[in-house]
mmCIF file of C-alpha atoms in Angstrom:
data_model
loop_
_atom_site.group_PDB
_atom_site.id
_atom_site.type_symbol
_atom_site.label_atom_id
_atom_site.label_comp_id
_atom_site.label_asym_id
_atom_site.label_seq_id
_atom_site.Cartn_x
_atom_site.Cartn_y
_atom_site.Cartn_z
ATOM 1 C CA SER A 100 -0.005 0.064 0.032
ATOM 2 C CA CYS A 101 0.876 3.603 -0.437
ATOM 3 C CA ARG A 102 1.011 4.095 3.368
ATOM 4 C CA GLY A 103 3.325 1.145 3.931
ATOM 5 C CA SER A 104 5.660 2.285 1.288
ATOM 6 C CA ALA A 105 5.875 5.742 2.965
ATOM 7 C CA LEU A 106 6.550 4.020 6.318
ATOM 8 C CA ARG A 107 9.415 1.941 4.783
ATOM 9 C CA PHE A 108 10.790 5.058 3.162
ATOM 10 C CA ASN A 109 10.737 7.100 6.337
ATOM 11 C CA VAL A 110 12.362 4.184 8.376
ATOM 12 C CA ALA A 111 15.097 3.922 5.619
ATOM 13 C CA LYS A 112 15.655 7.700 5.639
ATOM 14 C CA ALA A 113 15.947 7.707 9.417
ATOM 15 C CA ILE A 114 18.656 5.056 9.309
ATOM 16 C CA MET A 115 20.566 6.939 6.707
ATOM 17 C CA ILE A 116 20.652 10.058 8.762
ATOM 18 C CA LYS A 117 23.550 10.278 11.115
ATOM 19 C CA LEU A 118 22.630 11.968 14.300
ATOM 20 C CA ASP A 119 25.041 14.749 15.203
ATOM 21 C CA PHE A 120 24.352 17.608 17.559
ATOM 22 C CA ASP A 121 26.244 20.655 18.746
ATOM 23 C CA VAL A 122 23.905 20.865 21.775
ATOM 24 C CA LEU A 123 21.246 18.777 23.623
ATOM 25 C CA ALA A 124 18.846 20.710 25.706
ATOM 26 C CA ILE A 125 16.559 18.749 28.211
ATOM 27 C CA GLY A 126 13.756 20.630 29.896
ATOM 28 C CA ASN A 127 10.209 21.630 30.458
ATOM 29 C CA ALA A 128 8.117 21.665 27.217
ATOM 30 C CA ILE A 129 5.713 24.517 27.770
ATOM 31 C CA VAL A 130 3.450 26.525 25.415
ATOM 32 C CA ASP A 131 3.080 30.113 26.293
ATOM 33 C CA VAL A 132 -0.428 31.501 25.663
ATOM 34 C CA PHE A 133 -0.461 35.300 25.331
ATOM 35 C CA SER A 134 -3.637 37.318 25.749
ATOM 36 C CA ARG A 135 -4.234 40.982 26.027
ATOM 37 C CA VAL A 136 -6.566 41.817 28.971
ATOM 38 C CA GLU A 137 -7.640 44.912 30.639
ATOM 39 C CA GLU A 138 -7.081 45.506 34.377
ATOM 40 C CA ASP A 139 -10.671 44.597 35.364
ATOM 41 C CA PHE A 140 -10.081 41.006 33.865
ATOM 42 C CA LEU A 141 -7.272 40.471 36.441
ATOM 43 C CA ALA A 142 -9.459 41.873 39.256
ATOM 44 C CA SER A 143 -12.417 39.694 38.319
ATOM 45 C CA HIS A 144 -10.219 36.578 38.465
ATOM 46 C CA ASN A 145 -8.477 37.745 41.730
ATOM 47 C CA LEU A 146 -5.091 37.969 40.072
ATOM 48 C CA THR A 147 -2.377 40.207 41.235
ATOM 49 C CA LYS A 148 -0.799 41.982 38.331
ATOM 50 C CA GLY A 149 2.722 40.989 37.532
ATOM 51 C CA MET A 150 2.606 37.810 39.585
ATOM 52 C CA MET A 151 3.606 34.204 38.386
ATOM 53 C CA ARG A 152 1.816 31.319 39.922
ATOM 54 C CA LEU A 153 1.401 27.659 39.304
ATOM 55 C CA ILE A 154 -2.099 26.470 38.693
ATOM 56 C CA SER A 155 -3.914 23.246 38.206
ATOM 57 C CA GLU A 156 -5.349 21.899 34.935
ATOM 58 C CA LYS A 157 -8.831 22.802 35.849
ATOM 59 C CA GLU A 158 -7.801 26.488 36.528
ATOM 60 C CA SER A 159 -5.843 26.519 33.372
ATOM 61 C CA ALA A 160 -8.934 25.330 31.287
ATOM 62 C CA GLU A 161 -11.243 27.777 33.197
ATOM 63 C CA LEU A 162 -8.901 30.800 32.708
ATOM 64 C CA PHE A 163 -8.297 29.866 29.059
ATOM 65 C CA ASP A 164 -12.040 29.765 28.350
ATOM 66 C CA ASP A 165 -12.430 33.330 29.811
ATOM 67 C CA MET A 166 -9.580 34.859 27.850
ATOM 68 C CA GLY A 167 -9.952 36.600 24.562
ATOM 69 C CA PRO A 168 -8.003 35.829 21.497
ATOM 70 C CA SER A 169 -4.437 34.438 22.143
ATOM 71 C CA THR A 170 -1.149 33.941 20.461
ATOM 72 C CA GLN A 171 0.507 30.577 21.257
ATOM 73 C CA ILE A 172 4.257 30.220 21.215
ATOM 74 C CA SER A 173 6.255 27.212 22.253
ATOM 75 C CA GLY A 174 8.517 27.908 25.271
ATOM 76 C CA GLY A 175 10.345 26.671 28.211
ATOM 77 C CA SER A 176 13.842 27.738 28.940
ATOM 78 C CA GLY A 177 15.499 24.546 27.462
ATOM 79 C CA ALA A 178 13.400 24.642 24.263
ATOM 80 C CA ASN A 179 13.920 28.491 23.954
ATOM 81 C CA THR A 180 17.604 27.903 24.167
ATOM 82 C CA ALA A 181 17.533 25.109 21.613
ATOM 83 C CA ALA A 182 15.508 27.256 19.196
ATOM 84 C CA GLY A 183 17.898 30.117 19.660
ATOM 85 C CA ILE A 184 21.007 27.942 18.875
ATOM 86 C CA ALA A 185 19.114 26.485 15.825
ATOM 87 C CA SER A 186 18.473 30.035 14.627
ATOM 88 C CA PHE A 187 22.223 30.866 14.492
ATOM 89 C CA GLY A 188 22.921 27.513 12.508
ATOM 90 C CA GLY A 189 23.779 25.092 15.395
ATOM 91 C CA LYS A 190 22.670 21.625 15.083
ATOM 92 C CA VAL A 191 20.491 21.056 18.301
ATOM 93 C CA ALA A 192 18.184 18.569 19.911
ATOM 94 C CA PHE A 193 15.642 19.013 22.649
ATOM 95 C CA ILE A 194 14.111 16.432 25.006
ATOM 96 C CA GLY A 195 11.041 17.267 26.823
ATOM 97 C CA LYS A 196 7.488 15.743 27.489
ATOM 98 C CA VAL A 197 4.220 16.874 25.912
ATOM 99 C CA LYS A 198 0.885 15.066 25.539
ATOM 100 C CA ALA A 199 -0.626 13.867 22.321
ATOM 101 C CA ASP A 200 -3.055 16.843 22.431
ATOM 102 C CA ARG A 201 -3.551 20.110 20.596
ATOM 103 C CA LEU A 202 -0.953 22.087 22.431
ATOM 104 C CA GLY A 203 1.511 19.118 22.301
ATOM 105 C CA LYS A 204 1.061 19.282 18.525
ATOM 106 C CA VAL A 205 1.663 22.935 18.498
ATOM 107 C CA PHE A 206 4.792 22.521 20.642
ATOM 108 C CA THR A 207 6.190 19.746 18.306
ATOM 109 C CA HIS A 208 5.452 21.708 15.104
ATOM 110 C CA ASP A 209 7.065 24.950 16.479
ATOM 111 C CA THR A 210 10.068 23.239 17.807
ATOM 112 C CA GLN A 211 10.719 21.187 14.730
ATOM 113 C CA SER A 212 9.911 24.045 12.401
ATOM 114 C CA ALA A 213 12.710 26.071 14.220
ATOM 115 C CA GLY A 214 15.293 23.403 13.168
ATOM 116 C CA VAL A 215 15.383 21.582 16.436
ATOM 117 C CA HIS A 216 15.379 17.788 16.579
ATOM 118 C CA PHE A 217 12.462 16.837 18.889
ATOM 119 C CA ALA A 218 11.341 13.192 18.801
ATOM 120 C CA THR A 219 10.329 12.488 22.547
ATOM 121 C CA PRO A 220 7.352 10.324 22.430
ATOM 122 C CA HIS A 221 4.125 12.132 23.301
ATOM 123 C CA ALA A 222 2.265 10.981 26.364
ATOM 124 C CA THR A 223 -1.112 9.250 25.663
ATOM 125 C CA SER A 224 -2.449 9.488 29.232
ATOM 126 C CA GLY A 225 -1.914 11.630 32.226
ATOM 127 C CA PRO A 226 -2.051 15.568 32.314
ATOM 128 C CA ALA A 227 -2.364 17.873 29.276
ATOM 129 C CA THR A 228 0.662 19.612 27.709
ATOM 130 C CA ALA A 229 2.074 22.277 29.893
ATOM 131 C CA SER A 230 1.083 25.850 29.293
ATOM 132 C CA SER A 231 1.599 29.229 30.582
ATOM 133 C CA LEU A 232 -1.297 31.626 30.369
ATOM 134 C CA ILE A 233 0.310 35.019 30.132
ATOM 135 C CA LEU A 234 -2.108 37.976 30.432
ATOM 136 C CA VAL A 235 -0.750 41.147 29.219
ATOM 137 C CA THR A 236 -2.289 44.451 30.473
ATOM 138 C CA PRO A 237 -2.227 47.715 28.364
ATOM 139 C CA ASP A 238 0.888 48.848 30.217
ATOM 140 C CA GLY A 239 2.730 45.773 29.230
ATOM 141 C CA GLU A 240 2.735 44.020 32.494
ATOM 142 C CA ARG A 241 2.652 40.216 32.325
ATOM 143 C CA THR A 242 0.749 38.181 34.702
ATOM 144 C CA MET A 243 1.707 34.481 34.304
ATOM 145 C CA ASN A 244 -0.531 31.453 35.231
ATOM 146 C CA THR A 245 1.521 28.187 34.644
ATOM 147 C CA PHE A 246 0.229 24.597 34.523
ATOM 148 C CA LEU A 247 3.165 22.307 34.403
ATOM 149 C CA GLY A 248 1.097 19.190 33.020
ATOM 150 C CA ALA A 249 2.813 16.601 31.069
ATOM 151 C CA CYS A 250 6.311 18.215 31.218
ATOM 152 C CA VAL A 251 6.923 17.130 34.785
ATOM 153 C CA HIS A 252 6.418 13.354 33.666
ATOM 154 C CA LEU A 253 9.547 13.192 31.583
ATOM 155 C CA ALA A 254 11.037 9.997 32.681
ATOM 156 C CA PRO A 255 14.300 8.060 32.159
ATOM 157 C CA GLY A 256 12.665 5.912 29.450
ATOM 158 C CA ASP A 257 11.878 9.169 27.496
ATOM 159 C CA ILE A 258 15.696 9.942 27.109
ATOM 160 C CA ASP A 259 16.867 8.671 23.667
ATOM 161 C CA GLN A 260 20.431 7.400 24.261
ATOM 162 C CA ALA A 261 21.259 7.725 20.646
ATOM 163 C CA VAL A 262 20.444 11.539 20.827
ATOM 164 C CA VAL A 263 22.469 11.859 24.051
ATOM 165 C CA ALA A 264 25.556 10.110 22.392
ATOM 166 C CA ALA A 265 25.223 12.232 19.247
ATOM 167 C CA ALA A 266 25.459 15.550 21.246
#
């Protein structure tokens, strides 16, 4: 079948590619979700402007539902470092955990599109992909609400020894 041929081609292609990285970053895979809000939005949600707090998955979903339009950008310090190195032409890999959900797909797409090798298997159960809901008021102040989610479930079995050895 056509699908089987594509799979055989991709496996053969992967075998032919020699992994070689200047840098390997391992860290939290988090999607930053930015939304512009007014001061009264913060007050109505009992949020202190400029703070950073950790929130639950339920709180994250509820706050996201109340937010207006957003911009989503993959982040986390390790992934940001990897993307920065790739932007200067470095060969870089990143290991971090996301879930097989919408934000996990966003993170994977953004990271790979930045030229970073990212192939950590996605979680199929457990908490959602980590996100930081960043509320920006008209004065530019950021109020951060971070749900760590799947990223804290990175386990030794997620570490690809071939990637580590190639760095």
